[in-house]
Every structure is written in C-alpha cells, then in structure tokens.
PDB file of C-alpha atoms and ligand atoms in Angstrom:
ATOM      1  CA  MET A  13      -9.533 -13.458   2.123  1.00  0.00           C
ATOM      2  CA  THR A  14      -8.335 -12.857   5.657  1.00  0.00           C
ATOM      3  CA  LEU A  15     -10.540 -11.312   8.308  1.00  0.00           C
ATOM      4  CA  ILE A  16      -8.407  -9.338  10.753  1.00  0.00           C
ATOM      5  CA  ALA A  17     -10.340  -8.857  13.985  1.00  0.00           C
ATOM      6  CA  VAL A  18      -9.276  -5.412  15.217  1.00  0.00           C
ATOM      7  CA  SER A  19      -9.158  -5.711  18.989  1.00  0.00           C
ATOM      8  CA  LYS A  20      -7.704  -2.291  19.879  1.00  0.00           C
ATOM      9  CA  THR A  21      -9.099  -0.887  23.152  1.00  0.00           C
ATOM     10  CA  HIS A  22     -10.708  -4.248  23.987  1.00  0.00           C
ATOM     11  CA  ASP A  23      -9.294  -6.351  26.824  1.00  0.00           C
ATOM     12  CA  ALA A  24      -8.583 -10.065  27.027  1.00  0.00           C
ATOM     13  CA  GLU A  25     -12.079 -10.813  28.362  1.00  0.00           C
ATOM     14  CA  ALA A  26     -13.607  -9.351  25.213  1.00  0.00           C
ATOM     15  CA  ILE A  27     -11.101 -11.050  22.911  1.00  0.00           C
ATOM     16  CA  ARG A  28     -11.314 -14.590  24.341  1.00  0.00           C
ATOM     17  CA  PRO A  29     -14.810 -15.395  22.967  1.00  0.00           C
ATOM     18  CA  LEU A  30     -13.555 -14.723  19.434  1.00  0.00           C
ATOM     19  CA  ILE A  31     -10.570 -16.997  19.989  1.00  0.00           C
ATOM     20  CA  ASP A  32     -12.915 -19.661  21.328  1.00  0.00           C
ATOM     21  CA  ALA A  33     -15.055 -19.256  18.201  1.00  0.00           C
ATOM     22  CA  GLY A  34     -11.979 -19.993  16.074  1.00  0.00           C
ATOM     23  CA  GLN A  35     -10.752 -16.529  15.080  1.00  0.00           C
ATOM     24  CA  ARG A  36      -6.949 -16.546  14.891  1.00  0.00           C
ATOM     25  CA  VAL A  37      -5.953 -13.283  13.151  1.00  0.00           C
ATOM     26  CA  PHE A  38      -6.084 -10.089  15.198  1.00  0.00           C
ATOM     27  CA  GLY A  39      -5.083  -6.476  14.628  1.00  0.00           C
ATOM     28  CA  GLU A  40      -3.854  -3.817  17.030  1.00  0.00           C
ATOM     29  CA  ASN A  41      -2.885  -0.226  16.338  1.00  0.00           C
ATOM     30  CA  ARG A  42      -0.521   0.463  19.237  1.00  0.00           C
ATOM     31  CA  VAL A  43       2.637  -1.436  20.118  1.00  0.00           C
ATOM     32  CA  GLN A  44       2.404  -0.736  23.829  1.00  0.00           C
ATOM     33  CA  GLU A  45      -1.232  -1.774  24.136  1.00  0.00           C
ATOM     34  CA  ALA A  46      -0.545  -5.005  22.261  1.00  0.00           C
ATOM     35  CA  GLN A  47       2.445  -5.780  24.479  1.00  0.00           C
ATOM     36  CA  GLY A  48       0.162  -5.580  27.484  1.00  0.00           C
ATOM     37  CA  LYS A  49      -2.459  -8.092  26.430  1.00  0.00           C
ATOM     38  CA  TRP A  50      -1.203 -10.416  23.679  1.00  0.00           C
ATOM     39  CA  PRO A  51       1.761 -12.349  25.151  1.00  0.00           C
ATOM     40  CA  ALA A  52      -0.538 -14.127  27.616  1.00  0.00           C
ATOM     41  CA  LEU A  53      -3.255 -14.824  25.041  1.00  0.00           C
ATOM     42  CA  ARG A  54      -0.708 -16.149  22.569  1.00  0.00           C
ATOM     43  CA  ALA A  55       0.943 -18.370  25.138  1.00  0.00           C
ATOM     44  CA  ALA A  56      -2.374 -20.229  25.317  1.00  0.00           C
ATOM     45  CA  HIS A  57      -2.920 -20.144  21.525  1.00  0.00           C
ATOM     46  CA  PRO A  58       0.416 -20.198  19.672  1.00  0.00           C
ATOM     47  CA  ASP A  59      -1.328 -20.247  16.281  1.00  0.00           C
ATOM     48  CA  ILE A  60      -2.605 -16.689  16.712  1.00  0.00           C
ATOM     49  CA  GLU A  61      -1.351 -14.197  14.137  1.00  0.00           C
ATOM     50  CA  LEU A  62      -0.979 -10.579  15.220  1.00  0.00           C
ATOM     51  CA  HIS A  63      -1.062  -7.668  12.747  1.00  0.00           C
ATOM     52  CA  LEU A  64       0.023  -4.084  13.436  1.00  0.00           C
ATOM     53  CA  ILE A  65      -2.429  -1.833  11.593  1.00  0.00           C
ATOM     54  CA  GLY A  66      -1.659   1.552  13.166  1.00  0.00           C
ATOM     55  CA  GLN A  67       1.027   4.122  12.562  1.00  0.00           C
ATOM     56  CA  LEU A  68       4.453   3.113  13.799  1.00  0.00           C
ATOM     57  CA  GLN A  69       7.177   5.363  15.170  1.00  0.00           C
ATOM     58  CA  SER A  70      10.673   4.405  14.068  1.00  0.00           C
ATOM     59  CA  ASN A  71      11.863   4.160  17.669  1.00  0.00           C
ATOM     60  CA  LYS A  72       9.299   1.359  18.243  1.00  0.00           C
ATOM     61  CA  ALA A  73      10.491  -0.705  15.265  1.00  0.00           C
ATOM     62  CA  GLU A  74      12.356  -3.292  17.355  1.00  0.00           C
ATOM     63  CA  GLU A  75       9.392  -3.872  19.657  1.00  0.00           C
ATOM     64  CA  ALA A  76       7.031  -4.100  16.683  1.00  0.00           C
ATOM     65  CA  VAL A  77       9.231  -6.660  14.937  1.00  0.00           C
ATOM     66  CA  ALA A  78       9.437  -8.735  18.103  1.00  0.00           C
ATOM     67  CA  LEU A  79       5.666  -8.810  18.651  1.00  0.00           C
ATOM     68  CA  PHE A  80       3.905  -8.700  15.270  1.00  0.00           C
ATOM     69  CA  ASP A  81       3.641 -11.169  12.384  1.00  0.00           C
ATOM     70  CA  VAL A  82       2.589  -8.619   9.766  1.00  0.00           C
ATOM     71  CA  ILE A  83       2.863  -4.802   9.657  1.00  0.00           C
ATOM     72  CA  HIS A  84       0.348  -2.777   7.596  1.00  0.00           C
ATOM     73  CA  SER A  85       1.726   0.740   8.079  1.00  0.00           C
ATOM     74  CA  LEU A  86       5.096   0.952   6.336  1.00  0.00           C
ATOM     75  CA  ASP A  87       4.846   4.410   4.780  1.00  0.00           C
ATOM     76  CA  ARG A  88       8.147   6.313   4.786  1.00  0.00           C
ATOM     77  CA  PRO A  89      11.873   5.855   4.177  1.00  0.00           C
ATOM     78  CA  SER A  90      12.899   6.492   7.808  1.00  0.00           C
ATOM     79  CA  LEU A  91      10.582   3.727   9.002  1.00  0.00           C
ATOM     80  CA  LEU A  92      11.805   1.407   6.262  1.00  0.00           C
ATOM     81  CA  THR A  93      15.377   1.898   7.476  1.00  0.00           C
ATOM     82  CA  ALA A  94      14.383   1.302  11.096  1.00  0.00           C
ATOM     83  CA  LEU A  95      12.364  -1.834  10.288  1.00  0.00           C
ATOM     84  CA  ALA A  96      15.071  -3.304   8.063  1.00  0.00           C
ATOM     85  CA  LYS A  97      17.605  -2.800  10.838  1.00  0.00           C
ATOM     86  CA  ALA A  98      15.285  -4.263  13.474  1.00  0.00           C
ATOM     87  CA  MET A  99      14.511  -7.339  11.364  1.00  0.00           C
ATOM     88  CA  ASP A 100      18.167  -7.861  10.648  1.00  0.00           C
ATOM     89  CA  LYS A 101      19.031  -7.670  14.324  1.00  0.00           C
ATOM     90  CA  ALA A 102      16.190  -9.988  15.349  1.00  0.00           C
ATOM     91  CA  GLY A 103      16.815 -12.440  12.510  1.00  0.00           C
ATOM     92  CA  LYS A 104      13.089 -12.255  11.768  1.00  0.00           C
ATOM     93  CA  ALA A 105      11.447 -11.161   8.516  1.00  0.00           C
ATOM     94  CA  VAL A 106       8.072  -9.532   9.083  1.00  0.00           C
ATOM     95  CA  PRO A 107       5.985  -9.048   5.912  1.00  0.00           C
ATOM     96  CA  CYS A 108       4.895  -5.434   5.490  1.00  0.00           C
ATOM     97  CA  PHE A 109       2.106  -3.741   3.589  1.00  0.00           C
ATOM     98  CA  VAL A 110       2.956  -0.304   2.247  1.00  0.00           C
ATOM     99  CA  GLN A 111       0.296   2.133   3.452  1.00  0.00           C
ATOM    100  CA  VAL A 112      -0.748   4.554   0.723  1.00  0.00           C
ATOM    101  CA  ASN A 113      -2.253   7.983   1.416  1.00  0.00           C
ATOM    102  CA  ILE A 114      -4.914   7.138  -1.128  1.00  0.00           C
ATOM    103  CA  GLY A 115      -6.872  10.390  -0.816  1.00  0.00           C
ATOM    104  CA  ASP A 116      -3.719  12.550  -0.701  1.00  0.00           C
ATOM    105  CA  GLU A 117      -4.911  14.011   2.598  1.00  0.00           C
ATOM    106  CA  PRO A 118      -2.403  16.421   4.186  1.00  0.00           C
ATOM    107  CA  GLN A 119      -2.655  15.198   7.786  1.00  0.00           C
ATOM    108  CA  LYS A 120      -2.919  11.501   7.064  1.00  0.00           C
ATOM    109  CA  GLY A 121      -0.312   8.760   7.300  1.00  0.00           C
ATOM    110  CA  GLY A 122       0.632   6.766   4.260  1.00  0.00           C
ATOM    111  CA  CYS A 123       3.035   7.171   1.398  1.00  0.00           C
ATOM    112  CA  PRO A 124       2.047  10.038  -0.925  1.00  0.00           C
ATOM    113  CA  LEU A 125       0.839   8.744  -4.293  1.00  0.00           C
ATOM    114  CA  ALA A 126       3.596  10.588  -6.133  1.00  0.00           C
ATOM    115  CA  ASP A 127       6.285   8.898  -4.027  1.00  0.00           C
ATOM    116  CA  LEU A 128       4.907   5.372  -4.265  1.00  0.00           C
ATOM    117  CA  PRO A 129       6.953   3.960  -7.182  1.00  0.00           C
ATOM    118  CA  ALA A 130      10.273   5.048  -5.656  1.00  0.00           C
ATOM    119  CA  PHE A 131       9.246   3.920  -2.187  1.00  0.00           C
ATOM    120  CA  LEU A 132       8.259   0.465  -3.452  1.00  0.00           C
ATOM    121  CA  ASP A 133      11.650   0.203  -5.158  1.00  0.00           C
ATOM    122  CA  GLY A 134      13.246   1.037  -1.819  1.00  0.00           C
ATOM    123  CA  VAL A 135      11.234  -1.612   0.022  1.00  0.00           C
ATOM    124  CA  ARG A 136      12.147  -4.224  -2.581  1.00  0.00           C
ATOM    125  CA  ALA A 137      15.823  -3.292  -2.324  1.00  0.00           C
ATOM    126  CA  SER A 138      15.711  -3.605   1.468  1.00  0.00           C
ATOM    127  CA  GLY A 139      14.780  -7.262   1.359  1.00  0.00           C
ATOM    128  CA  ILE A 140      11.754  -6.770   3.635  1.00  0.00           C
ATOM    129  CA  PRO A 141       8.966  -9.065   2.394  1.00  0.00           C
ATOM    130  CA  LEU A 142       6.451  -6.826   0.616  1.00  0.00           C
ATOM    131  CA  ALA A 143       2.948  -8.083   1.381  1.00  0.00           C
ATOM    132  CA  GLY A 144       1.044  -5.560  -0.749  1.00  0.00           C
ATOM    133  CA  LEU A 145      -0.698  -2.215  -0.329  1.00  0.00           C
ATOM    134  CA  MET A 146      -2.907  -0.881   2.448  1.00  0.00           C
ATOM    135  CA  CYS A 147      -5.160   2.183   2.658  1.00  0.00           C
ATOM    136  CA  ILE A 148      -7.626   4.040   4.839  1.00  0.00           C
ATOM    137  CA  PRO A 149      -9.880   6.041   2.511  1.00  0.00           C
ATOM    138  CA  PRO A 150     -10.973   9.583   3.413  1.00  0.00           C
ATOM    139  CA  ALA A 151     -13.791   9.662   5.974  1.00  0.00           C
ATOM    140  CA  ASP A 152     -17.388  10.517   5.108  1.00  0.00           C
ATOM    141  CA  THR A 153     -17.121   9.826   1.428  1.00  0.00           C
ATOM    142  CA  GLU A 154     -17.742   6.870  -0.884  1.00  0.00           C
ATOM    143  CA  ALA A 155     -14.840   4.443  -0.386  1.00  0.00           C
ATOM    144  CA  ALA A 156     -15.218   2.452  -3.612  1.00  0.00           C
ATOM    145  CA  PRO A 157     -13.172   4.746  -5.913  1.00  0.00           C
ATOM    146  CA  PHE A 158     -10.290   4.705  -3.414  1.00  0.00           C
ATOM    147  CA  PHE A 159     -10.364   0.914  -3.093  1.00  0.00           C
ATOM    148  CA  ALA A 160     -10.427   0.629  -6.893  1.00  0.00           C
ATOM    149  CA  LEU A 161      -7.434   2.968  -7.131  1.00  0.00           C
ATOM    150  CA  LEU A 162      -5.479   0.947  -4.552  1.00  0.00           C
ATOM    151  CA  ALA A 163      -6.255  -2.253  -6.479  1.00  0.00           C
ATOM    152  CA  LYS A 164      -5.026  -0.632  -9.700  1.00  0.00           C
ATOM    153  CA  LEU A 165      -1.815   0.589  -8.050  1.00  0.00           C
ATOM    154  CA  ALA A 166      -1.144  -2.877  -6.655  1.00  0.00           C
ATOM    155  CA  SER A 167      -1.705  -4.479 -10.019  1.00  0.00           C
ATOM    156  CA  ASP A 168       0.503  -1.884 -11.770  1.00  0.00           C
ATOM    157  CA  HIS A 169       3.304  -2.776  -9.362  1.00  0.00           C
ATOM    158  CA  GLY A 170       2.842  -6.527  -9.531  1.00  0.00           C
ATOM    159  CA  LEU A 171       1.480  -6.845  -5.999  1.00  0.00           C
ATOM    160  CA  THR A 172      -1.406  -9.092  -4.993  1.00  0.00           C
ATOM    161  CA  GLY A 173      -1.993  -8.238  -1.305  1.00  0.00           C
ATOM    162  CA  LEU A 174      -4.658  -5.602  -0.630  1.00  0.00           C
ATOM    163  CA  SER A 175      -5.396  -4.577   2.968  1.00  0.00           C
ATOM    164  CA  MET A 176      -8.550  -2.488   2.719  1.00  0.00           C
ATOM    165  CA  GLY A 177     -12.020  -2.329   4.232  1.00  0.00           C
ATOM    166  CA  MET A 178     -13.238  -1.677   7.784  1.00  0.00           C
ATOM    167  CA  SER A 179     -16.586  -2.202   9.543  1.00  0.00           C
ATOM    168  CA  GLY A 180     -18.432   0.348   7.409  1.00  0.00           C
ATOM    169  CA  ASP A 181     -17.126  -0.665   4.009  1.00  0.00           C
ATOM    170  CA  TYR A 182     -15.629  -4.158   4.075  1.00  0.00           C
ATOM    171  CA  GLU A 183     -18.214  -5.564   1.640  1.00  0.00           C
ATOM    172  CA  THR A 184     -17.257  -2.951  -0.950  1.00  0.00           C
ATOM    173  CA  ALA A 185     -13.577  -3.656  -0.302  1.00  0.00           C
ATOM    174  CA  VAL A 186     -14.046  -7.388  -0.823  1.00  0.00           C
ATOM    175  CA  MET A 187     -15.904  -6.800  -4.095  1.00  0.00           C
ATOM    176  CA  LEU A 188     -12.989  -4.654  -5.256  1.00  0.00           C
ATOM    177  CA  GLY A 189     -10.370  -7.277  -4.456  1.00  0.00           C
ATOM    178  CA  ALA A 190      -9.373  -6.929  -0.786  1.00  0.00           C
ATOM    179  CA  THR A 191      -7.235  -9.838   0.382  1.00  0.00           C
ATOM    180  CA  CYS A 192      -7.609  -8.775   4.001  1.00  0.00           C
ATOM    181  CA  VAL A 193     -10.214  -6.647   5.728  1.00  0.00           C
ATOM    182  CA  ARG A 194      -9.652  -4.992   9.130  1.00  0.00           C
ATOM    183  CA  VAL A 195     -12.866  -5.155  11.122  1.00  0.00           C
ATOM    184  CA  GLY A 196     -13.251  -3.888  14.681  1.00  0.00           C
ATOM    185  CA  THR A 197     -16.595  -2.356  15.603  1.00  0.00           C
ATOM    186  CA  ALA A 198     -18.703  -4.845  13.643  1.00  0.00           C
ATOM    187  CA  LEU A 199     -17.181  -7.698  15.710  1.00  0.00           C
ATOM    188  CA  PHE A 200     -16.588  -6.150  19.136  1.00  0.00           C
ATOM    189  CA  GLY A 201     -19.156  -3.378  19.288  1.00  0.00           C
ATOM    190  CA  HIS A 202     -18.291   0.263  19.820  1.00  0.00           C
ATOM    191  CA  ARG A 203     -15.005   1.189  21.475  1.00  0.00           C
ATOM    192  CA  GLY A 204     -15.494   2.771  24.877  1.00  0.00           C
TER     193      GLY A 204
HETATM  194  C1  LIG B  19      -9.534   0.855  14.126  1.00  0.00           C
HETATM  195  C2  LIG B  19      -9.064   0.491  12.761  1.00  0.00           C
HETATM  196  C3  LIG B  19      -9.801  -0.401  11.960  1.00  0.00           C
HETATM  197  C4  LIG B  19     -11.130  -0.984  12.385  1.00  0.00           C
HETATM  198  O1  LIG B  19     -12.130  -0.019  12.310  1.00  0.00           O
HETATM  199  P1  LIG B  19     -13.671  -0.375  12.555  1.00  0.00           P
HETATM  200  O2  LIG B  19     -14.396   0.744  11.910  1.00  0.00           O
HETATM  201  O3  LIG B  19     -13.862  -0.447  14.026  1.00  0.00           O
HETATM  202  O4  LIG B  19     -13.926  -1.681  11.895  1.00  0.00           O
HETATM  203  C5  LIG B  19      -9.266  -0.729  10.732  1.00  0.00           C
HETATM  204  N1  LIG B  19      -8.092  -0.223  10.291  1.00  0.00           N
HETATM  205  C6  LIG B  19      -7.367   0.629  11.037  1.00  0.00           C
HETATM  206  C7  LIG B  19      -6.078   1.147  10.502  1.00  0.00           C
HETATM  207  C8  LIG B  19      -7.832   1.019  12.295  1.00  0.00           C
HETATM  208  O5  LIG B  19      -7.093   1.885  13.018  1.00  0.00           O
END
C-alpha cells in the first residue's frame, strides 16, 4: 500500500518536514504548480516519486511526462493519444491509472463506466503501462459502494492497482483493496 502525500497548494517549507520524516511519494494536481516547486526538492532527494493526480489537458502531456513518475488521470482517447506521443518522443514510459467516473456524474472527469472496456483496450494497445484504476467518489455520500465497484471493475479487467481514498475515507478505501491512497489534508492541514 502506497501513501501518496498530496502536497498541492503547499510550498517547499511545508513539504520538507515530510521528506525529512522519510516520506518519498508525493502527489500534485497541476503541472505548472509542480514544475515550480519539485525540481529543486528532487535535486536534493532523487529517490522522490511524483504522481500527477489531477485532470490533465492534452496540450500539457509533454510537460507531464517529463516531470511525473505516475499519472492517475488518464480518462479519454484524446489524452491517451497525446500521452502516447509524448512518451514516445521522450523515450520514457510513465505508468498511468485510468480514472473512472465511478458515480457517472455529468460534470466530473473520468472515463464513463459504459466506455471503460473499450478505453482499457485502447490503453493496452497503445503500449502505455497500465497501472490500474483510479476514482474520486461523489461528494457527501458513503464512499464504500463506489470503492467496491472500482475494485470489482479492476478485477474484471485483470488489473491490480487501485488508486482510491482521500483524507476523509482512506481507511474505507484500504479495507476495500486500495493499493494507493491520496492523502492531503490529513497530513498537511487545510489548504489555504
Ligand atoms: C486534493 C486531492 C486529494 C487529497 O484530498 P484530501 O481530502 O486533502 O486528502 C486526493 N485526490 C485528488 C484527485 C485530489 O485532487
């Protein structure tokens, strides 16, 4: 089980104590913000692993591939094409989780449930390493059924990686099989 410390909005001063305590896996949700603070921190600690957990625009694919070790938000064919091209050009394979719109919410990112089988076929055909499935359950409702559904979908598709669980529900996510949890507030305090 991997704990991803979500450091979005927090500066290097806030991040350094976690590095000193031994934390090595961090998550950011914006390419530009991560570019600003991580190169210097990583120069001092080359064993740090950086995960992109937020939505990614296709025109940022090259920058994302250059900076991140894992991407959790692969959710549509246009982004798949852009990432495959960027990885090819960079000669770097970045494992990706496919983000699933687990609550089928209209405004939310993530691959629609109905499109998932075909999209996973497309990812496999692209050669991008498929790390597993990721979800953000609907807000203000019990997360457990959504985590259980994501675990079932992963198992149905022969995938073992499950990126699920945040500060409010990571214990539930772990009980339901999360292989990585993305925790921000519970580690850093509230975002200003
Ligand atoms: C911000 C964020 C988290 C962390 O949320 P907390 O509630 O602060 O733990 C996890 N996943 C994603 C995709 C996020 O954007």
